[in-house]
Amino acid sequence: MTRIEAEQTEQHPFDVDTDVDPVSDGRFVAELSDRWNALGGVVNGGYYVAVGLQALRRVLDHRDPLVVSTFFSRPARPGAVEIHTEVARQGRRVSTGEARILQRGKELVRLTATFADLAVAEGDLSLTEPPQLPPPDDAIDPVGVRSFPGVTMTDQVEYRFASVPGWRTGQPSGDPSAEFWMRFKHRREADTLSLPMLVDAAAPVVLDLAGVTGSVTLEMTTHVRRRPAPGWLACRVATRHLAGGYHEEDFDIWDSTGALVTQSRQLALLL
Amino acid sequence: MTRIEAEQTEQHPFDVDTDVDPVSDGRFVAELSDRWNALGGVVNGGYYVAVGLQALRRVLDHRDPLVVSTFFSRPARPGAVEIHTEVARQGRRVSTGEARILQRGKELVRLTATFADLAVAEGDLSLTEPPQLPPPDDAIDPVGVRSFPGVTMTDQVEYRFASVPGWRTGQPSGDPSAEFWMRFKHRREADTLSLPMLVDAAAPVVLDLAGVTGSVTLEMTTHVRRRPAPGWLACRVATRHLAGGYHEEDFDIWDSTGALVTQSRQLALLL
């Protein structure tokens, strides 16, 4: 937005907290906020993926993240970070770059992303049905049922479930899957830049397996398939395979028109 | 293998063709063979992913690729390539590095991978059933029905289908999914290094949609979940969403014991 627009509108916490400042050729600085903390009070990984994407968008020719892969090396703390970007290829249809986020000189994550222009992403084929959920007004806010200390993400993002996930009340269901509505609080619509954050903005569904207390993401790949329409987002999340202490999690999101807007998969290590 | 073992056994084409030679700190050279060509006579992307993984395995502390993400910038030709590796983090349980493959000074791909030790990957949970296929001896070799000029991959890898995919005989079925057996020819078992190649070793299932003539992979992420048991591999492949000319493809493989050994997803551009 222009400076005049910025003065006239109050920026959403997502836009304030993912803002990056250029310092030299391809390098940026940013400040990780404590407003996006996940379970355990740790800075949410998807949040700093979005910070890296903000930096990459400044150096690439295209506007929309199309596919993003992030490898997580170390947990982040709120505070200053540096972002080092590098352009791999600027093409006519897509462009690719890499961003590394460092804190106190140590690499937190490296993410590679291909950007495109998704303005014209018309639906050609969709063989998966979106989740069948009650209207958001008739569904349950799980945070209202039980919140967790240290989690601040739930001040920025809200959720509506058909029924409260078992783990939230200490009764894991044994089924590591979930369907629910999600949206930003404070009147901000999702866009292609925030979808790669939102796919990491809910608690992992493996918490619904008895004995599981948490997991740490090693890698997450997100495909952004179209610009989302305004409104609630319908989410479907599932883990299907645990082996050797590792598990995947698939996180798909449909917009309010019933169109698939993103598919994400992560590989994580059980705690 | 030791030099004595190498002299005593004839190496499989996969091992010969993915071999890399160190030239300086973290840099390697290799020769891309023409024995892994896909439809259109192009060098298969999964093949040079395996070349990159061979280089990374020399610089990382762990043996098995656990998760690999590759961004494809330019098509490769058979011939000399350089591989530049960089270690991101050597940890106790996992290690992460990046490899860039260059040909004539231009970057073909950049791949980031986390390696681990999967020797002890016992099955904890699996909520997806492996494909139900007739025994390989009762199934159909589709290459025997119709082969394609320029494709050499089928000299190294063989396939068995319950029924021949429609596109192979010019009758696309309209269903972009497939289940089949796969294995190396020439008596080599799959291992964790070759699985990231094998998930890209079959024709894309979007060919079974009318009017689709091919697709180009932009990014591919592969999770290797365990070391495969010897024998035929059972594969399940599906594309579920096309939008704006892009499609994903999921490629899961189970080993001969019925254990899931790899999950892969790519984002590709329809030709």
Short mmCIF file of C-alpha atoms in Angstrom, two decimals, chain A:
data_model
loop_
_atom_site.label_atom_id
_atom_site.label_comp_id
_atom_site.label_asym_id
_atom_site.label_seq_id
_atom_site.Cartn_x
_atom_site.Cartn_y
_atom_site.Cartn_z
CA MET A 1 0.00 0.00 0.00
CA THR A 2 1.06 3.62 -0.46
CA ARG A 3 2.16 5.75 2.46
CA ILE A 4 -1.14 7.65 2.37
CA GLU A 5 -3.15 4.43 2.53
CA ALA A 6 -0.97 3.18 5.39
CA GLU A 7 -1.66 6.37 7.33
CA GLN A 8 -5.38 6.10 6.67
CA THR A 9 -5.90 2.47 7.62
CA GLU A 10 -4.87 0.62 10.72
CA GLN A 11 -2.67 -2.27 9.69
CA HIS A 12 -3.57 -5.79 10.75
CA PRO A 13 -1.16 -7.51 13.18
CA PHE A 14 -0.24 -9.98 10.41
CA ASP A 15 0.93 -7.17 8.13
CA VAL A 16 2.70 -5.29 10.93
CA ASP A 17 4.42 -8.43 12.23
CA THR A 18 5.59 -9.78 8.86
CA ASP A 19 6.93 -6.46 7.61
CA VAL A 20 10.56 -6.52 6.48
CA ASP A 21 13.02 -3.65 5.98
CA PRO A 22 15.65 -3.79 3.24
CA VAL A 23 19.18 -3.17 4.49
CA SER A 24 21.35 -4.06 1.49
CA ASP A 25 21.25 -6.04 -1.72
CA GLY A 26 18.80 -8.87 -1.01
CA ARG A 27 19.13 -8.55 2.76
CA PHE A 28 16.36 -7.53 5.12
CA VAL A 29 15.76 -7.14 8.84
CA ALA A 30 12.52 -7.87 10.70
CA GLU A 31 11.25 -8.20 14.22
CA LEU A 32 9.55 -11.46 15.20
CA SER A 33 6.55 -10.66 17.35
CA ASP A 34 5.28 -12.65 20.34
CA ARG A 35 1.72 -12.43 19.00
CA TRP A 36 1.98 -15.70 17.02
CA ASN A 37 3.01 -18.16 19.71
CA ALA A 38 1.87 -21.77 19.38
CA LEU A 39 1.49 -24.50 22.00
CA GLY A 40 4.44 -24.40 24.39
CA GLY A 41 4.76 -20.64 23.92
CA VAL A 42 7.10 -21.05 20.91
CA VAL A 43 7.02 -18.72 17.91
CA ASN A 44 4.87 -20.41 15.25
CA GLY A 45 6.86 -21.71 12.31
CA GLY A 46 4.29 -20.68 9.72
CA TYR A 47 4.55 -17.11 10.98
CA TYR A 48 8.20 -16.78 10.14
CA VAL A 49 7.66 -18.57 6.85
CA ALA A 50 5.41 -15.58 6.05
CA VAL A 51 8.20 -13.20 7.07
CA GLY A 52 10.55 -14.97 4.66
CA LEU A 53 7.92 -14.78 1.90
CA GLN A 54 7.53 -11.02 2.46
CA ALA A 55 11.26 -10.65 1.81
CA LEU A 56 11.18 -12.93 -1.24
CA ARG A 57 8.26 -11.03 -2.73
CA ARG A 58 10.44 -7.91 -2.73
CA VAL A 59 13.11 -9.57 -4.88
CA LEU A 60 11.01 -11.71 -7.24
CA ASP A 61 8.98 -10.60 -10.27
CA HIS A 62 5.75 -12.38 -9.31
CA ARG A 63 3.22 -11.61 -6.63
CA ASP A 64 1.80 -14.89 -5.33
CA PRO A 65 3.65 -17.71 -3.56
CA LEU A 66 2.85 -20.83 -5.61
CA VAL A 67 4.97 -23.44 -3.80
CA VAL A 68 7.05 -22.96 -0.67
CA SER A 69 9.33 -25.48 1.03
CA THR A 70 10.77 -24.63 4.44
CA PHE A 71 13.35 -26.57 6.45
CA PHE A 72 13.35 -25.70 10.15
CA SER A 73 16.74 -25.90 11.87
CA ARG A 74 16.27 -24.11 15.19
CA PRO A 75 13.34 -22.70 17.19
CA ALA A 76 12.90 -18.93 16.97
CA ARG A 77 12.42 -16.47 19.80
CA PRO A 78 10.59 -13.17 19.53
CA GLY A 79 13.05 -10.46 18.52
CA ALA A 80 15.25 -9.30 15.70
CA VAL A 81 16.04 -11.50 12.70
CA GLU A 82 17.97 -11.06 9.48
CA ILE A 83 16.67 -12.42 6.17
CA HIS A 84 19.13 -13.23 3.39
CA THR A 85 17.46 -13.70 0.01
CA GLU A 86 18.82 -15.00 -3.26
CA VAL A 87 17.13 -15.17 -6.66
CA ALA A 88 17.43 -18.58 -8.29
CA ARG A 89 15.57 -17.76 -11.50
CA GLN A 90 13.27 -15.02 -12.78
CA GLY A 91 11.11 -16.51 -15.51
CA ARG A 92 8.22 -15.21 -17.53
CA ARG A 93 5.58 -17.33 -15.85
CA VAL A 94 7.21 -18.14 -12.50
CA SER A 95 10.19 -16.98 -10.44
CA THR A 96 12.11 -18.83 -7.73
CA GLY A 97 14.17 -17.62 -4.80
CA GLU A 98 15.54 -18.68 -1.46
CA ALA A 99 15.41 -16.96 1.91
CA ARG A 100 17.35 -17.81 5.05
CA ILE A 101 16.22 -16.37 8.36
CA LEU A 102 18.95 -15.90 10.97
CA GLN A 103 18.70 -14.93 14.61
CA ARG A 104 21.80 -13.97 16.59
CA GLY A 105 23.83 -15.17 13.61
CA LYS A 106 22.34 -18.70 13.57
CA GLU A 107 20.11 -20.02 10.81
CA LEU A 108 16.53 -20.69 11.95
CA VAL A 109 15.07 -21.76 8.63
CA ARG A 110 15.81 -21.87 4.94
CA LEU A 111 12.90 -21.62 2.58
CA THR A 112 12.76 -21.89 -1.16
CA ALA A 113 9.72 -20.61 -3.01
CA THR A 114 8.38 -20.31 -6.53
CA PHE A 115 6.13 -17.33 -7.09
CA ALA A 116 3.55 -16.88 -9.89
CA ASP A 117 0.59 -14.70 -10.77
CA LEU A 118 -2.55 -16.48 -9.56
CA ALA A 119 -4.98 -13.75 -10.66
CA VAL A 120 -6.32 -16.00 -13.39
CA ALA A 121 -6.37 -19.31 -11.49
CA GLU A 122 -9.73 -20.61 -12.69
CA GLY A 123 -10.87 -24.01 -11.49
CA ASP A 124 -10.39 -26.76 -14.01
CA LEU A 125 -10.90 -29.88 -11.95
CA SER A 126 -11.35 -30.75 -8.30
CA LEU A 127 -11.80 -34.37 -7.28
CA THR A 128 -11.94 -33.81 -3.52
CA GLU A 129 -15.02 -32.47 -1.73
CA PRO A 130 -14.55 -29.65 0.78
CA PRO A 131 -15.31 -30.45 4.44
CA GLN A 132 -18.99 -30.67 5.36
CA LEU A 133 -19.27 -28.39 8.37
CA PRO A 134 -22.15 -26.69 10.17
CA PRO A 135 -22.35 -22.94 9.47
CA PRO A 136 -19.68 -21.08 11.50
CA ASP A 137 -22.32 -19.41 13.69
CA ASP A 138 -23.63 -22.85 14.70
CA ALA A 139 -20.17 -24.33 15.33
CA ILE A 140 -18.04 -24.33 18.50
CA ASP A 141 -15.14 -22.00 19.29
CA PRO A 142 -12.71 -24.49 20.89
CA VAL A 143 -10.66 -21.71 22.47
CA GLY A 144 -13.78 -20.68 24.36
CA VAL A 145 -13.91 -24.23 25.76
CA ARG A 146 -10.28 -24.34 26.86
CA SER A 147 -7.33 -22.05 26.14
CA PHE A 148 -3.69 -22.84 26.76
CA PRO A 149 -1.18 -20.58 28.56
CA GLY A 150 1.50 -19.03 26.36
CA VAL A 151 -0.52 -19.46 23.15
CA THR A 152 -1.06 -16.06 21.50
CA MET A 153 -1.94 -17.30 17.99
CA THR A 154 -5.53 -17.63 19.18
CA ASP A 155 -5.66 -13.84 19.70
CA GLN A 156 -5.07 -13.43 15.94
CA VAL A 157 -6.79 -16.46 14.41
CA GLU A 158 -10.16 -17.99 15.29
CA TYR A 159 -11.57 -21.46 14.75
CA ARG A 160 -14.99 -23.13 14.68
CA PHE A 161 -15.42 -26.89 15.07
CA ALA A 162 -18.45 -29.16 14.72
CA SER A 163 -17.28 -30.73 18.00
CA VAL A 164 -14.39 -29.92 20.34
CA PRO A 165 -11.24 -32.00 19.62
CA GLY A 166 -10.82 -34.64 22.32
CA TRP A 167 -7.28 -33.66 23.26
CA ARG A 168 -8.41 -30.16 24.29
CA THR A 169 -10.36 -31.65 27.16
CA GLY A 170 -7.81 -34.34 27.99
CA GLN A 171 -9.70 -37.09 26.11
CA PRO A 172 -7.71 -37.87 22.91
CA SER A 173 -10.09 -39.37 20.37
CA GLY A 174 -7.52 -41.71 18.79
CA ASP A 175 -8.29 -40.22 15.36
CA PRO A 176 -5.52 -37.89 14.13
CA SER A 177 -7.70 -35.82 11.81
CA ALA A 178 -9.90 -32.75 12.03
CA GLU A 179 -12.18 -30.49 9.99
CA PHE A 180 -12.93 -26.93 11.04
CA TRP A 181 -13.41 -23.32 10.02
CA MET A 182 -10.61 -20.78 10.43
CA ARG A 183 -10.15 -17.05 9.77
CA PHE A 184 -8.13 -14.09 10.94
CA LYS A 185 -9.55 -12.06 13.77
CA HIS A 186 -9.55 -8.25 13.46
CA ARG A 187 -11.14 -8.10 9.99
CA ARG A 188 -8.38 -9.24 7.71
CA GLU A 189 -9.10 -11.61 4.84
CA ALA A 190 -6.67 -14.41 3.99
CA ASP A 191 -4.52 -13.96 0.89
CA THR A 192 -1.86 -15.98 -0.89
CA LEU A 193 0.83 -14.64 1.43
CA SER A 194 -0.97 -15.60 4.64
CA LEU A 195 -2.14 -19.07 3.55
CA PRO A 196 1.37 -20.55 4.10
CA MET A 197 1.08 -19.26 7.69
CA LEU A 198 -2.50 -20.42 8.22
CA VAL A 199 -1.72 -24.04 7.26
CA ASP A 200 0.50 -24.09 10.37
CA ALA A 201 -1.86 -22.11 12.61
CA ALA A 202 -3.74 -24.99 14.25
CA ALA A 203 -2.53 -27.50 16.83
CA PRO A 204 -1.20 -30.75 15.29
CA VAL A 205 -3.85 -33.46 14.96
CA VAL A 206 -1.47 -36.09 16.39
CA LEU A 207 -2.43 -34.62 19.79
CA ASP A 208 -5.56 -36.74 19.43
CA LEU A 209 -3.43 -39.87 19.77
CA ALA A 210 -3.04 -41.08 23.35
CA GLY A 211 0.35 -40.22 24.84
CA VAL A 212 1.34 -37.63 22.23
CA THR A 213 2.24 -34.28 23.82
CA GLY A 214 3.51 -32.39 20.78
CA SER A 215 5.61 -32.48 17.64
CA VAL A 216 8.31 -30.43 15.98
CA THR A 217 8.10 -29.62 12.27
CA LEU A 218 11.23 -30.51 10.29
CA GLU A 219 9.96 -29.52 6.85
CA MET A 220 6.76 -28.07 5.45
CA THR A 221 5.78 -27.70 1.78
CA THR A 222 2.78 -25.57 0.86
CA HIS A 223 1.10 -25.27 -2.53
CA VAL A 224 -1.01 -22.14 -2.97
CA ARG A 225 -3.53 -23.02 -5.65
CA ARG A 226 -5.58 -19.82 -5.96
CA ARG A 227 -6.33 -16.46 -4.35
CA PRO A 228 -8.94 -17.11 -1.64
CA ALA A 229 -12.35 -15.47 -1.71
CA PRO A 230 -13.24 -13.45 1.42
CA GLY A 231 -14.81 -15.26 4.37
CA TRP A 232 -14.28 -18.29 6.57
CA LEU A 233 -11.81 -20.95 5.38
CA ALA A 234 -12.76 -24.64 5.60
CA CYS A 235 -9.83 -26.80 6.74
CA ARG A 236 -9.18 -30.54 6.60
CA VAL A 237 -6.15 -31.89 8.46
CA ALA A 238 -4.92 -35.47 8.76
CA THR A 239 -1.96 -37.56 9.79
CA ARG A 240 -2.00 -41.06 8.34
CA HIS A 241 1.41 -42.55 9.03
CA LEU A 242 3.68 -42.61 12.08
CA ALA A 243 6.98 -44.45 11.78
CA GLY A 244 10.22 -44.19 13.72
CA GLY A 245 8.94 -41.19 15.64
CA TYR A 246 8.18 -39.19 12.49
CA HIS A 247 4.77 -38.30 11.11
CA GLU A 248 3.38 -36.33 8.20
CA GLU A 249 0.49 -33.89 8.46
CA ASP A 250 -1.61 -32.85 5.47
CA PHE A 251 -3.48 -29.54 5.76
CA ASP A 252 -5.87 -28.54 2.95
CA ILE A 253 -7.93 -25.34 2.88
CA TRP A 254 -11.01 -24.40 0.83
CA ASP A 255 -12.34 -20.86 0.63
CA SER A 256 -15.93 -19.68 1.20
CA THR A 257 -16.86 -20.49 -2.41
CA GLY A 258 -15.82 -24.14 -1.92
CA ALA A 259 -12.66 -23.81 -4.02
CA LEU A 260 -9.44 -25.48 -2.88
CA VAL A 261 -6.93 -22.70 -2.15
CA THR A 262 -3.99 -24.50 -0.58
CA GLN A 263 -2.52 -27.93 0.10
CA SER A 264 0.26 -28.32 2.63
CA ARG A 265 2.23 -31.25 3.99
CA GLN A 266 4.76 -31.30 6.75
CA LEU A 267 7.11 -33.91 8.17
CA ALA A 268 7.44 -33.65 11.93
CA LEU A 269 9.14 -35.40 14.82
CA LEU A 270 7.01 -36.53 17.77
CA LEU A 271 8.11 -35.13 21.11
#
